[in-house]
């Protein structure tokens, strides 16, 4: 097996996996925090309505978009997770109590709707999610484990997936491991089975190394060793290694023409804070939406005569459709009052800087954080704006 090895990282031992879920909530300073996994980022209108009502009645009124296309509710009262879990289960958002935290699946934005990819990864999303849930062993995956399903447009393959499928052509797929090409080349119809086998191989290799690593890259020679386990009689076809595309710094914004003649609108949600009212509006506009890793929402399948009204309605709620907007440049951690470690209300401060046109570093892409942990920092080149007892420190590359 010729898969390149990442630098060995010290295996992590005896760490408690406290990654929050919908049932295993995190006690934040502003109440319980629940993370709802949304494989492929796809939500139906009914699911949006359920989430909006839950945010309003159980949380702080917001749905936070995460860099993995998932959602978070904050400000939950003690015990609210029981009601939340029942609501999510009724809406099909909690199909498994045992596997809910391991359903981290990123898929190419607009796959199957625009012609930028080689194939439609939406069936992969359904099959991978079903395969994860069907295997009791895979309930042992860490809550941070991530799968990326890239249709060849190169938007999610570079987002740090532990296991990934990257379409190279309509008939050939690369299996990626910790963001590197493994050289294994399943056919599209076999690709999900191989990705699931890779997830099992990660767990087996982790056990063999006596590690409690959360990510494949944390294992010693993780990608090479997992690929070698898969190569033992399971996969016959190998191909020359290809570079995995770097993830774009931002996703698409605005209107995109679909293959079927309809239009998709992609709007950025400033700081990833979707209000319950915005979620209800999205549910009125489309049968389903797609959340992206860039804190935006895709409203697909709009008829030509509905696009302008939809864009105006969403714009009035604060969603952004201008790719030159400073809102596309700024991400933040939770900060005060949600995080007890924070030295500042970073969301309020970043919002004030956007509105006043005073973003530091000339408005370059930047992540504001309330402490040195820098939670939620995006991949790629980012200026760090870190709160200190004496104000913000700006760290440019
Ligand atoms: S970066 Fe620090 S302040 Fe911000 S959410 Fe993480 S721990 Fe809290």
Short mmCIF file of C-alpha atoms and ligand atoms in Angstrom, two decimals:
data_model
loop_
_atom_site.label_atom_id
_atom_site.label_comp_id
_atom_site.label_asym_id
_atom_site.label_seq_id
_atom_site.Cartn_x
_atom_site.Cartn_y
_atom_site.Cartn_z
CA UNK A 1 0.00 0.00 0.00
CA UNK A 2 1.47 3.33 -1.05
CA UNK A 3 -0.72 5.71 0.87
CA UNK A 4 1.42 8.47 2.39
CA UNK A 5 1.70 8.50 6.15
CA UNK A 6 0.90 11.62 8.12
CA UNK A 7 3.38 12.66 10.79
CA UNK A 8 2.79 10.47 13.79
CA UNK A 9 0.87 12.20 16.52
CA UNK A 10 0.96 11.10 20.11
CA UNK A 11 -1.93 8.68 20.56
CA UNK A 12 -4.53 10.03 22.91
CA UNK A 13 -5.31 7.77 25.82
CA UNK A 14 -8.09 7.66 28.32
CA UNK A 15 -9.88 10.74 27.07
CA UNK A 16 -13.57 11.03 27.73
CA UNK A 17 -15.47 11.69 24.53
CA UNK A 18 -17.75 14.49 25.71
CA UNK A 19 -18.69 15.65 22.22
CA UNK A 20 -22.29 16.80 22.64
CA UNK A 21 -25.28 15.23 20.95
CA UNK A 22 -29.01 15.69 21.01
CA UNK A 23 -29.32 13.47 24.08
CA UNK A 24 -25.87 13.88 25.64
CA UNK A 25 -25.98 17.65 26.02
CA UNK A 26 -23.14 19.88 27.16
CA UNK A 27 -23.62 22.09 30.20
CA UNK A 28 -22.64 25.54 28.92
CA UNK A 29 -22.77 28.77 30.89
CA UNK A 30 -26.05 29.74 29.22
CA UNK A 31 -27.70 26.35 29.74
CA UNK A 32 -27.67 23.02 27.96
CA UNK A 33 -26.18 22.76 24.48
CA UNK A 34 -27.50 20.07 22.15
CA UNK A 35 -25.95 19.20 18.79
CA UNK A 36 -28.23 17.69 16.17
CA UNK A 37 -26.51 15.73 13.43
CA UNK A 38 -27.79 16.44 9.94
CA UNK A 39 -26.14 13.99 7.49
CA UNK A 40 -25.45 15.73 4.19
CA UNK A 41 -26.93 18.92 5.67
CA UNK A 42 -30.37 18.04 4.31
CA UNK A 43 -33.44 19.07 6.28
CA UNK A 44 -37.04 18.74 5.19
CA UNK A 45 -39.52 21.55 5.69
CA UNK A 46 -41.17 19.60 8.48
CA UNK A 47 -37.85 19.10 10.23
CA UNK A 48 -37.13 22.83 9.98
CA UNK A 49 -40.46 23.58 11.62
CA UNK A 50 -39.73 21.12 14.41
CA UNK A 51 -36.32 22.66 15.02
CA UNK A 52 -37.71 26.19 14.96
CA UNK A 53 -40.35 25.31 17.55
CA UNK A 54 -37.76 23.55 19.71
CA UNK A 55 -35.42 26.54 19.56
CA UNK A 56 -38.25 28.86 20.52
CA UNK A 57 -39.85 26.76 23.24
CA UNK A 58 -36.84 24.93 24.72
CA UNK A 59 -33.79 26.99 23.79
CA UNK A 60 -32.70 30.57 23.20
CA UNK A 61 -34.55 30.98 19.91
CA UNK A 62 -31.57 30.27 17.66
CA UNK A 63 -30.25 27.33 15.66
CA UNK A 64 -26.48 27.50 15.35
CA UNK A 65 -24.99 26.24 12.09
CA UNK A 66 -21.73 24.35 12.59
CA UNK A 67 -18.74 23.83 10.32
CA UNK A 68 -19.90 20.25 9.75
CA UNK A 69 -23.32 21.20 8.48
CA UNK A 70 -24.93 20.26 11.79
CA UNK A 71 -27.10 22.32 14.13
CA UNK A 72 -26.90 23.31 17.79
CA UNK A 73 -29.54 24.49 20.22
CA UNK A 74 -28.42 26.48 23.25
CA UNK A 75 -29.92 27.70 26.48
CA UNK A 76 -31.76 24.48 27.26
CA UNK A 77 -33.23 24.18 30.74
CA UNK A 78 -32.26 21.17 32.87
CA UNK A 79 -34.22 18.15 31.64
CA UNK A 80 -35.23 19.78 28.36
CA UNK A 81 -33.26 17.16 26.45
CA UNK A 82 -36.06 14.67 27.09
CA UNK A 83 -38.63 16.81 25.30
CA UNK A 84 -36.08 17.74 22.65
CA UNK A 85 -35.24 14.09 22.00
CA UNK A 86 -38.91 13.17 21.59
CA UNK A 87 -39.51 16.04 19.17
CA UNK A 88 -36.42 15.19 17.12
CA UNK A 89 -37.33 11.51 17.00
CA UNK A 90 -40.85 12.32 15.78
CA UNK A 91 -39.35 14.45 13.01
CA UNK A 92 -36.89 11.76 11.91
CA UNK A 93 -33.91 13.71 13.22
CA UNK A 94 -32.98 11.16 15.84
CA UNK A 95 -33.25 7.78 14.12
CA UNK A 96 -30.87 6.11 16.55
CA UNK A 97 -30.19 6.76 20.24
CA UNK A 98 -26.99 4.73 20.10
CA UNK A 99 -25.46 6.21 16.95
CA UNK A 100 -26.70 9.78 17.00
CA UNK A 101 -23.31 11.41 17.65
CA UNK A 102 -21.42 9.51 14.93
CA UNK A 103 -23.61 10.67 12.01
CA UNK A 104 -21.22 13.43 10.93
CA UNK A 105 -21.47 13.37 7.15
CA UNK A 106 -20.58 16.30 4.89
CA UNK A 107 -21.73 16.16 1.28
CA UNK A 108 -21.03 18.35 -1.72
CA UNK A 109 -23.30 21.37 -1.87
CA UNK A 110 -25.97 21.10 -4.56
CA UNK A 111 -24.78 17.64 -5.60
CA UNK A 112 -27.08 16.20 -8.26
CA UNK A 113 -28.71 19.58 -8.80
CA UNK A 114 -25.90 21.40 -10.62
CA UNK A 115 -23.46 20.00 -13.14
CA UNK A 116 -20.25 20.66 -11.22
CA UNK A 117 -19.74 17.11 -9.98
CA UNK A 118 -19.31 13.71 -11.61
CA UNK A 119 -22.24 12.09 -9.85
CA UNK A 120 -24.98 12.67 -7.30
CA UNK A 121 -23.80 11.89 -3.77
CA UNK A 122 -27.23 12.10 -2.16
CA UNK A 123 -27.72 8.32 -2.38
CA UNK A 124 -24.33 7.91 -0.71
CA UNK A 125 -25.50 10.09 2.17
CA UNK A 126 -28.57 7.94 2.74
CA UNK A 127 -26.64 4.68 2.41
CA UNK A 128 -23.73 5.76 4.59
CA UNK A 129 -26.03 7.01 7.31
CA UNK A 130 -28.06 3.81 7.20
CA UNK A 131 -24.88 1.71 7.23
CA UNK A 132 -23.47 3.59 10.22
CA UNK A 133 -26.69 3.10 12.16
CA UNK A 134 -27.00 -0.56 11.24
CA UNK A 135 -23.66 -1.62 12.71
CA UNK A 136 -23.47 -1.78 16.53
CA UNK A 137 -19.67 -1.64 16.33
CA UNK A 138 -19.80 1.78 14.69
CA UNK A 139 -21.64 3.23 17.68
CA UNK A 140 -18.13 3.25 19.17
CA UNK A 141 -16.89 5.88 16.73
CA UNK A 142 -15.92 9.15 18.39
CA UNK A 143 -18.35 12.05 18.20
CA UNK A 144 -15.76 13.97 16.19
CA UNK A 145 -15.43 11.30 13.49
CA UNK A 146 -16.25 12.85 10.11
CA UNK A 147 -17.08 11.45 6.68
CA UNK A 148 -16.90 13.60 3.55
CA UNK A 149 -18.75 12.70 0.35
CA UNK A 150 -17.47 14.79 -2.55
CA UNK A 151 -19.02 14.48 -5.98
CA UNK A 152 -15.83 15.67 -7.65
CA UNK A 153 -16.39 19.41 -7.39
CA UNK A 154 -13.79 19.46 -4.63
CA UNK A 155 -15.72 21.42 -2.03
CA UNK A 156 -15.73 19.07 0.95
CA UNK A 157 -12.94 16.55 0.30
CA UNK A 158 -10.43 18.91 1.92
CA UNK A 159 -12.45 19.61 5.05
CA UNK A 160 -10.64 17.18 7.28
CA UNK A 161 -12.73 14.05 6.99
CA UNK A 162 -11.44 10.92 8.67
CA UNK A 163 -12.96 8.88 5.86
CA UNK A 164 -13.98 10.34 2.52
CA UNK A 165 -15.22 9.44 -0.92
CA UNK A 166 -14.09 11.67 -3.78
CA UNK A 167 -15.54 11.01 -7.24
CA UNK A 168 -12.79 11.12 -9.87
CA UNK A 169 -15.12 10.38 -12.78
CA UNK A 170 -18.66 9.05 -13.14
CA UNK A 171 -17.25 5.54 -12.74
CA UNK A 172 -14.32 5.91 -10.34
CA UNK A 173 -14.02 7.02 -6.73
CA UNK A 174 -11.03 7.66 -4.48
CA UNK A 175 -11.20 6.63 -0.84
CA UNK A 176 -9.55 9.32 1.26
CA UNK A 177 -8.27 8.74 4.77
CA UNK A 178 -7.50 11.72 7.03
CA UNK A 179 -7.62 13.94 3.96
CA UNK A 180 -5.11 11.95 1.86
CA UNK A 181 -5.73 9.67 -1.08
CA UNK A 182 -5.52 6.03 -0.04
CA UNK A 183 -5.08 4.83 -3.63
CA UNK A 184 -8.12 2.57 -3.24
CA UNK A 185 -10.59 2.97 -6.10
CA UNK A 186 -14.05 1.54 -5.51
CA UNK A 187 -16.76 1.77 -8.13
CA UNK A 188 -19.50 4.24 -7.13
CA UNK A 189 -21.83 1.39 -6.19
CA UNK A 190 -19.23 -0.13 -3.85
CA UNK A 191 -17.93 3.10 -2.39
CA UNK A 192 -20.16 3.39 0.68
CA UNK A 193 -19.40 -0.19 1.73
CA UNK A 194 -15.70 0.62 1.54
CA UNK A 195 -16.14 3.82 3.56
CA UNK A 196 -17.96 1.86 6.24
CA UNK A 197 -15.19 -0.75 6.20
CA UNK A 198 -12.68 2.07 6.64
CA UNK A 199 -14.59 3.32 9.68
CA UNK A 200 -14.43 -0.18 11.18
CA UNK A 201 -10.74 -0.42 10.30
CA UNK A 202 -10.13 2.85 12.14
CA UNK A 203 -11.69 1.39 15.27
CA UNK A 204 -9.69 -1.83 14.88
CA UNK A 205 -6.42 0.04 14.37
CA UNK A 206 -7.19 2.31 17.30
CA UNK A 207 -7.69 -0.74 19.51
CA UNK A 208 -4.51 -2.35 18.17
CA UNK A 209 -2.54 0.78 19.08
CA UNK A 210 -4.12 0.95 22.53
CA UNK A 211 -5.31 4.43 21.69
CA UNK A 212 -8.46 6.40 22.41
CA UNK A 213 -7.81 8.77 19.49
CA UNK A 214 -10.80 10.74 18.27
CA UNK A 215 -9.44 11.27 14.76
CA UNK A 216 -7.79 8.94 12.29
CA UNK A 217 -4.90 11.38 11.85
CA UNK A 218 -4.06 11.02 15.55
CA UNK A 219 -3.14 7.35 15.11
CA UNK A 220 0.44 6.43 14.34
CA UNK A 221 0.58 6.08 10.54
CA UNK A 222 -3.21 6.06 10.68
CA UNK A 223 -4.04 6.44 6.97
CA UNK A 224 -1.47 3.87 5.83
CA UNK A 225 -2.42 1.33 8.47
CA UNK A 226 -6.14 1.67 7.89
CA UNK A 227 -5.61 1.38 4.12
CA UNK A 228 -3.48 -1.72 4.67
CA UNK A 229 -6.28 -3.31 6.70
CA UNK A 230 -8.69 -2.63 3.84
CA UNK A 231 -6.27 -3.97 1.29
CA UNK A 232 -6.07 -7.37 2.94
CA UNK A 233 -8.24 -9.22 0.45
CA UNK A 234 -11.08 -6.74 0.42
CA UNK A 235 -10.19 -4.33 -2.35
CA UNK A 236 -8.46 -5.27 -5.58
CA UNK A 237 -8.37 -2.03 -7.49
CA UNK A 238 -5.74 0.60 -6.79
CA UNK A 239 -4.96 3.77 -8.73
CA UNK A 240 -2.20 6.36 -8.89
CA UNK A 241 -2.40 8.77 -5.98
CA UNK A 242 -4.14 12.06 -6.67
CA UNK A 243 -3.97 15.28 -4.67
CA UNK A 244 -7.06 15.93 -2.61
CA UNK A 245 -8.44 19.38 -3.46
CA UNK A 246 -8.12 22.03 -0.77
CA UNK A 247 -11.44 23.15 0.59
CA UNK A 248 -12.55 26.58 -0.61
CA UNK A 249 -12.49 29.33 1.99
CA UNK A 250 -16.14 30.10 1.38
CA UNK A 251 -18.96 28.26 -0.32
CA UNK A 252 -21.18 29.44 -3.15
CA UNK A 253 -23.40 32.45 -2.49
CA UNK A 254 -26.36 33.85 -4.40
CA UNK A 255 -28.31 32.15 -7.17
CA UNK A 256 -27.27 28.94 -8.92
CA UNK A 257 -28.95 27.50 -11.97
CA UNK A 258 -29.92 23.85 -11.63
CA UNK A 259 -29.71 21.15 -14.30
CA UNK A 260 -33.50 20.93 -14.34
CA UNK A 261 -33.91 24.64 -15.12
CA UNK A 262 -34.91 25.63 -11.63
CA UNK A 263 -32.81 27.83 -9.35
CA UNK A 264 -31.16 27.40 -5.97
CA UNK A 265 -30.57 30.33 -3.65
CA UNK A 266 -27.62 30.14 -1.27
CA UNK A 267 -27.70 32.59 1.62
CA UNK A 268 -25.11 33.06 4.34
CA UNK A 269 -26.37 33.23 7.91
CA UNK A 270 -24.29 35.85 9.75
CA UNK A 271 -22.19 34.18 12.43
CA UNK A 272 -24.17 30.99 11.79
CA UNK A 273 -27.08 32.10 14.01
CA UNK A 274 -30.28 31.06 12.28
CA UNK A 275 -33.35 32.39 14.06
CA UNK A 276 -36.45 30.29 14.59
CA UNK A 277 -38.34 32.73 12.37
CA UNK A 278 -35.80 32.27 9.58
CA UNK A 279 -36.14 28.50 9.88
CA UNK A 280 -39.91 28.80 9.58
CA UNK A 281 -39.53 31.01 6.52
CA UNK A 282 -37.17 28.48 4.90
CA UNK A 283 -39.76 25.78 5.56
CA UNK A 284 -42.35 27.84 3.68
CA UNK A 285 -40.06 28.39 0.70
CA UNK A 286 -38.81 24.87 -0.02
CA UNK A 287 -39.59 21.22 0.55
CA UNK A 288 -36.02 20.74 1.76
CA UNK A 289 -32.89 22.81 2.33
CA UNK A 290 -29.20 21.97 2.59
CA UNK A 291 -26.96 23.34 5.32
CA UNK A 292 -23.37 23.91 4.25
CA UNK A 293 -20.08 23.88 6.21
CA UNK A 294 -19.78 27.61 5.45
CA UNK A 295 -22.76 28.55 7.62
CA UNK A 296 -25.01 29.07 4.67
CA UNK A 297 -28.31 27.52 3.64
CA UNK A 298 -29.25 26.31 0.17
CA UNK A 299 -32.87 26.80 -0.85
CA UNK A 300 -33.16 24.61 -3.94
CA UNK A 301 -35.73 23.87 -6.63
CA UNK A 302 -37.20 27.36 -6.94
CA UNK A 303 -39.28 28.12 -10.00
CA UNK A 304 -38.13 31.12 -12.02
CA UNK A 305 -41.01 33.30 -10.89
CA UNK A 306 -40.37 32.51 -7.21
CA UNK A 307 -36.67 33.36 -6.99
CA UNK A 308 -36.85 37.13 -6.54
CA UNK A 309 -39.55 37.05 -3.89
CA UNK A 310 -37.71 34.32 -1.97
CA UNK A 311 -34.45 36.26 -2.08
CA UNK A 312 -36.13 39.44 -0.88
CA UNK A 313 -37.92 37.64 1.95
CA UNK A 314 -34.73 35.97 3.13
CA UNK A 315 -32.66 39.15 2.73
CA UNK A 316 -35.10 41.02 4.96
CA UNK A 317 -34.45 38.52 7.74
CA UNK A 318 -30.70 39.20 7.55
CA UNK A 319 -29.48 36.42 5.27
CA UNK A 320 -26.66 37.52 2.97
CA UNK A 321 -26.51 36.93 -0.79
CA UNK A 322 -23.61 39.23 -1.67
CA UNK A 323 -20.32 37.39 -1.98
CA UNK A 324 -18.48 40.64 -1.22
CA UNK A 325 -20.23 41.05 2.14
CA UNK A 326 -17.97 41.24 5.19
CA UNK A 327 -20.24 38.69 6.86
CA UNK A 328 -18.60 36.04 4.65
CA UNK A 329 -15.23 36.91 6.20
CA UNK A 330 -16.11 36.50 9.86
CA UNK A 331 -16.67 33.50 12.10
CA UNK A 332 -16.72 33.45 15.88
CA UNK A 333 -16.77 31.01 18.77
CA UNK A 334 -19.70 31.17 21.19
CA UNK A 335 -18.02 33.62 23.58
CA UNK A 336 -19.92 35.26 26.41
CA UNK A 337 -22.49 34.61 27.76
CA UNK A 338 -22.55 31.04 26.46
CA UNK A 339 -19.02 30.08 27.43
CA UNK A 340 -17.66 30.57 30.92
CA UNK A 341 -14.08 30.63 29.59
CA UNK A 342 -14.68 33.58 27.33
CA UNK A 343 -13.11 36.93 28.03
CA UNK A 344 -15.51 38.81 25.76
CA UNK A 345 -18.85 38.78 23.99
CA UNK A 346 -17.16 38.01 20.69
CA UNK A 347 -20.35 37.81 18.68
CA UNK A 348 -21.46 41.26 19.76
CA UNK A 349 -18.00 42.69 19.20
CA UNK A 350 -17.59 41.11 15.77
CA UNK A 351 -21.08 42.25 14.79
CA UNK A 352 -20.28 45.81 15.85
CA UNK A 353 -17.04 45.71 13.82
CA UNK A 354 -18.85 44.46 10.70
CA UNK A 355 -21.53 47.12 11.00
CA UNK A 356 -19.01 49.89 11.63
CA UNK A 357 -16.70 48.72 8.85
CA UNK A 358 -13.84 48.36 11.33
CA UNK A 359 -12.90 44.69 10.96
CA UNK A 360 -9.18 44.28 11.70
CA UNK A 361 -6.61 43.04 9.19
CA UNK A 362 -8.28 44.94 6.38
CA UNK A 363 -11.36 42.77 6.61
CA UNK A 364 -9.43 39.59 5.77
CA UNK A 365 -11.05 36.26 6.58
CA UNK A 366 -10.97 36.12 10.35
CA UNK A 367 -12.06 34.06 13.33
CA UNK A 368 -12.92 35.79 16.61
CA UNK A 369 -12.46 33.74 19.78
CA UNK A 370 -13.04 34.43 23.46
CA UNK A 371 -9.92 32.57 24.56
CA UNK A 372 -6.88 30.78 23.21
CA UNK A 373 -8.79 27.57 22.44
CA UNK A 374 -10.27 29.21 19.33
CA UNK A 375 -13.23 26.85 19.07
CA UNK A 376 -14.90 26.71 15.67
CA UNK A 377 -11.84 28.00 13.82
CA UNK A 378 -12.31 27.23 10.12
CA UNK A 379 -9.75 25.38 8.06
CA UNK A 380 -7.35 27.31 5.87
CA UNK A 381 -5.84 30.75 6.07
CA UNK A 382 -7.58 32.73 8.79
CA UNK A 383 -6.58 35.76 10.83
CA UNK A 384 -7.14 35.04 14.52
CA UNK A 385 -8.80 37.73 16.63
CA UNK A 386 -8.39 36.49 20.18
CA UNK A 387 -9.81 38.11 23.30
CA UNK A 388 -7.30 38.89 26.05
CA UNK A 389 -7.69 40.67 29.39
CA UNK A 390 -6.40 43.77 27.63
CA UNK A 391 -8.58 43.62 24.52
CA UNK A 392 -8.32 41.71 21.27
CA UNK A 393 -5.03 40.43 19.86
CA UNK A 394 -4.94 40.13 16.07
CA UNK A 395 -2.71 37.38 14.73
CA UNK A 396 -2.05 37.48 11.03
CA UNK A 397 -0.18 34.65 9.28
S1 LIG B 1 -12.74 29.60 22.13
FE1 LIG B 1 -12.71 29.75 24.38
S2 LIG B 1 -14.28 31.28 24.81
FE2 LIG B 1 -14.67 30.54 22.74
S3 LIG B 1 -16.16 28.89 22.97
FE3 LIG B 1 -14.09 27.97 22.94
S4 LIG B 1 -13.53 27.79 25.13
FE4 LIG B 1 -15.24 29.26 24.97
#
